[in-house]
Coordinates of C-alpha atoms in Angstrom, one line a residue:
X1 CA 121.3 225.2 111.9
X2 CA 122.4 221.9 113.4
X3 CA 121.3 218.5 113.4
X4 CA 120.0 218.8 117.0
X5 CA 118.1 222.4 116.5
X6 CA 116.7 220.3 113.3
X7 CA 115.6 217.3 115.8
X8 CA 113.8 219.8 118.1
X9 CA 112.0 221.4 115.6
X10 CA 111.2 218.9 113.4
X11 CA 112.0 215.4 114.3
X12 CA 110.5 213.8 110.9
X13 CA 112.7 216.3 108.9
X14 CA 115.7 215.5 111.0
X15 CA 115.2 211.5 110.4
X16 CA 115.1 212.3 106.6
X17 CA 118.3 214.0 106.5
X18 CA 120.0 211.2 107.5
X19 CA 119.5 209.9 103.8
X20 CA 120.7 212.8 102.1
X21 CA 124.5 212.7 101.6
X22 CA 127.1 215.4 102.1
X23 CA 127.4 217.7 99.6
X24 CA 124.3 216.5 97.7
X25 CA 122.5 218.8 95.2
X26 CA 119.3 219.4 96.3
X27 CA 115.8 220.8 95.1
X28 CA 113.2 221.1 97.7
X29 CA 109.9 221.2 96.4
X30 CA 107.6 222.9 99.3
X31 CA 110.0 223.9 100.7
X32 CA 107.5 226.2 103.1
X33 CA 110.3 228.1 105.5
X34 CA 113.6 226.5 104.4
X35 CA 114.6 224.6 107.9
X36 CA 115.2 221.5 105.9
X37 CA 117.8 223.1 103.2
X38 CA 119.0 225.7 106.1
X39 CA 119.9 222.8 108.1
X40 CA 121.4 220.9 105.2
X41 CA 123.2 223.5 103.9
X42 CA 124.7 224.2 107.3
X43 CA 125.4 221.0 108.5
X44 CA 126.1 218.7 105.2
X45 CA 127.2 221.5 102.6
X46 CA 124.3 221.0 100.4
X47 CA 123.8 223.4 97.6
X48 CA 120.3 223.5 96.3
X49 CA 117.4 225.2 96.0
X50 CA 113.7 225.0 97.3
X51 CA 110.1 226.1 95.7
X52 CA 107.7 227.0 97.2
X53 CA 104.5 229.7 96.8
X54 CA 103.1 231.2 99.8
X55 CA 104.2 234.9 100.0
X56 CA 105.0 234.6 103.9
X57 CA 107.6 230.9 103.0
X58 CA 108.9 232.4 100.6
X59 CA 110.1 235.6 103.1
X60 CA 110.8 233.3 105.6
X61 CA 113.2 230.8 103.9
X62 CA 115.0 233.6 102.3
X63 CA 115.8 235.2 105.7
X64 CA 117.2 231.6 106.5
X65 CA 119.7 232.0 103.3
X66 CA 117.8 229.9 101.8
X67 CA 117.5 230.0 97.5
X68 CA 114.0 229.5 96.8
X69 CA 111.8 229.9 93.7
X70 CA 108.5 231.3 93.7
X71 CA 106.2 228.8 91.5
X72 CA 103.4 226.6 91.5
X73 CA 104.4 223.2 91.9
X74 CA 102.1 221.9 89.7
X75 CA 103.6 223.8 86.5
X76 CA 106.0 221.0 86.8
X77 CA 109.7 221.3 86.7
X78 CA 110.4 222.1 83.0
X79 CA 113.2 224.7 84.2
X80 CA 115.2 221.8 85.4
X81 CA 117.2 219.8 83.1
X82 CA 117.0 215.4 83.6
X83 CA 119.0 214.6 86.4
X84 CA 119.6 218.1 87.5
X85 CA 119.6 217.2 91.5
X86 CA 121.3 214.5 93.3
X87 CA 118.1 214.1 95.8
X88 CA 114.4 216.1 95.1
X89 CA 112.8 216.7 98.2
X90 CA 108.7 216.9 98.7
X91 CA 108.0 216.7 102.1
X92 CA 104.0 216.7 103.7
X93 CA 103.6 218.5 100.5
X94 CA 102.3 215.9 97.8
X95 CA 98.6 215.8 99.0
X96 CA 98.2 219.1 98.0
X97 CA 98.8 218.6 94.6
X98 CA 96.5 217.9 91.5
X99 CA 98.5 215.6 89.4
X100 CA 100.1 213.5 91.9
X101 CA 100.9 211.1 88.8
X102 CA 102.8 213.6 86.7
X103 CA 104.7 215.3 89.1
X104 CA 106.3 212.2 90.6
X105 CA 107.5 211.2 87.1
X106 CA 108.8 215.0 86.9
X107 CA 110.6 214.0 90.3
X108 CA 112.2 211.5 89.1
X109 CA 113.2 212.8 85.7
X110 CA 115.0 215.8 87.3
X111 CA 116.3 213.7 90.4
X112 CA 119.1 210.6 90.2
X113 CA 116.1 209.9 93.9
X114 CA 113.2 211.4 95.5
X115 CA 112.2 211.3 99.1
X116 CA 108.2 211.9 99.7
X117 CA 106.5 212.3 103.1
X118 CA 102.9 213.0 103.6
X119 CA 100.6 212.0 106.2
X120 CA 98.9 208.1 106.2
X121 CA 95.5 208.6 106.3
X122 CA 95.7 204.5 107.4
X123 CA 97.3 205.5 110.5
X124 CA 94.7 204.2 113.4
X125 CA 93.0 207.6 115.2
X126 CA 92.5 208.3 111.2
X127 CA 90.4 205.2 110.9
X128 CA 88.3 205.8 113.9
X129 CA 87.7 209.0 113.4
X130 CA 85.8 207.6 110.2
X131 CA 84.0 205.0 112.2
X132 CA 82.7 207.7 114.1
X133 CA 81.3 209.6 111.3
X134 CA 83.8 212.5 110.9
X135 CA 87.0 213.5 109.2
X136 CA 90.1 212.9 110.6
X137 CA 91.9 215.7 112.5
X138 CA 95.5 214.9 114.0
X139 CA 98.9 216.3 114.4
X140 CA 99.8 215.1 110.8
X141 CA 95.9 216.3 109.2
X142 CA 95.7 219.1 111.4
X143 CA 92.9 220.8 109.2
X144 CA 89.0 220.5 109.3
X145 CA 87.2 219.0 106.4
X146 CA 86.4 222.6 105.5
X147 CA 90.1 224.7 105.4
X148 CA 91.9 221.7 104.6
X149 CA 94.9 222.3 101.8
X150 CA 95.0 218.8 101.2
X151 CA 93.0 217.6 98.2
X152 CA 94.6 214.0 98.2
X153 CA 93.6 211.1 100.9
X154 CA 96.7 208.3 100.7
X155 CA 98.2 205.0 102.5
X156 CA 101.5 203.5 102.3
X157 CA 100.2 200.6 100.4
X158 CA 98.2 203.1 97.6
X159 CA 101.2 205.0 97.6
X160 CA 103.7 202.0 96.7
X161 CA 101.1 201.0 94.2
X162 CA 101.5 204.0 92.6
X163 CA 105.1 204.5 92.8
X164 CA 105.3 201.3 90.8
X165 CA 102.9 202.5 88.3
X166 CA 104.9 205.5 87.1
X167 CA 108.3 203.3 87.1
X168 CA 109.6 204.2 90.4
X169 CA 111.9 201.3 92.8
X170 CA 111.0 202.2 96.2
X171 CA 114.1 202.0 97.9
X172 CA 112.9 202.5 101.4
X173 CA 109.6 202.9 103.1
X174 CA 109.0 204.0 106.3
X175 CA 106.2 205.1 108.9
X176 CA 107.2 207.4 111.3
X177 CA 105.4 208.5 114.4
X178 CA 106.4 211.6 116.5
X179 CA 109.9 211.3 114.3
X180 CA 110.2 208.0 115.2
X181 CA 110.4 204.6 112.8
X182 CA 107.4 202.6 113.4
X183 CA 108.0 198.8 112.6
X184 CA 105.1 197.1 114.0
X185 CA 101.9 197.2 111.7
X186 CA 103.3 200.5 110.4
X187 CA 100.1 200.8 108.1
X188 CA 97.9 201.6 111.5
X189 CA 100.7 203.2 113.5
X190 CA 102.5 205.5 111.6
X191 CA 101.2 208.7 111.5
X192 CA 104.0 209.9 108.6
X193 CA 104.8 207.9 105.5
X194 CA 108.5 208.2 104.1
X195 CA 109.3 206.9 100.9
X196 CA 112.4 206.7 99.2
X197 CA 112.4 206.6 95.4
X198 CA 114.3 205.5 92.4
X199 CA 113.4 205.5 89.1
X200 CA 114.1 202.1 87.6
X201 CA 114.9 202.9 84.4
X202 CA 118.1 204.9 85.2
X203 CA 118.8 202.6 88.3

């Protein structure tokens, strides 16, 4: 896969790969069907792997060449030894997890940085969707109330607040719309948040 079949399938994936360097060792946690390692394995000779647990992903990225582990994500990564992976991955996946906390310290522990997306639930159709009495339903929260997989409701600001919590430099931070960088008010307009992590004690 290249970086422009990447763009047109998934523009927010194909602005994150910009931060992952060439040859980078990579663990993708959700990896769902393995475009993100495909393409970076193709295009930036990454080596890596992905995890990820639904049956049909797991078919799916394997068909793309794709090495991926069949695990729950919140078992946590005691397979992986510290520093293991020159970039962990979890892309729209972190909402859907129980201990948020703990596995972003696992993150970091098996990852010299992390990169986290997942959707802003700040970002403004959000918001008025509360003010008129229902749940949010968008292209990033694309699930009723009642179906949704999502079990955890976060901003960019609650995000960075916890980031610092659990000992993690936030390198970069950015809302995305539609793949693009939102600069203006990026709280209200970004539909994506992208974060960029470090963990400051081995920074």
């Amino acid at each position: 896969m290249n970086f422009q079949q990447l763009q047109q399938l998934r523009p927010d994936l194909a602005f994150i790969a910009h931060w992952i360097t060439p040859q980078a060792h990579v663990l993708d946690i959700g990896c769902g069907d393995g475009v993100m390692l495909d393409y970076l394995q193709s295009d930036k000779s990454c080596t890596g792997y992905g995890i990820e647990i639904a049956d049909d992903k797991v078919l799916e990225s394997t068909a793309r060449g794709v090495n991926v582990i069949q695990q729950d994500m919140e078992k946590g990564l005691s397979m992986f030894a510290d520093h293991s992976f020159d970039t962990v991955l979890c892309l729209s996946s972190l909402q859907m997890m129980e201990n948020v906390e703990g596995l972003l310290s696992d993150f970091a522990r098996v990852g010299r940085e992390v990169i986290v997306s997942f959707p802003n639930f700040a970002f403004w159709p959000h918001r008025l969707a509360l003010m008129q009495g229902r749940m949010p339903v968008s292209k990033s929260l694309p699930y009723q109330w009642y179906d949704t997989p999502n079990v955890r409701c976060a901003t960019i600001q609650d995000f960075t607040e916890l980031a610092q919590q659990v000992g993690l430099e936030v390198q970069q931070c950015v809302a995305l719309h539609n793949g693009h960088p939102i600069s203006f008010m990026p709280n209200w307009r970004g539909s994506l948040a992208v974060f960029r992590l470090r963990n400051k004690v081995a920074a």
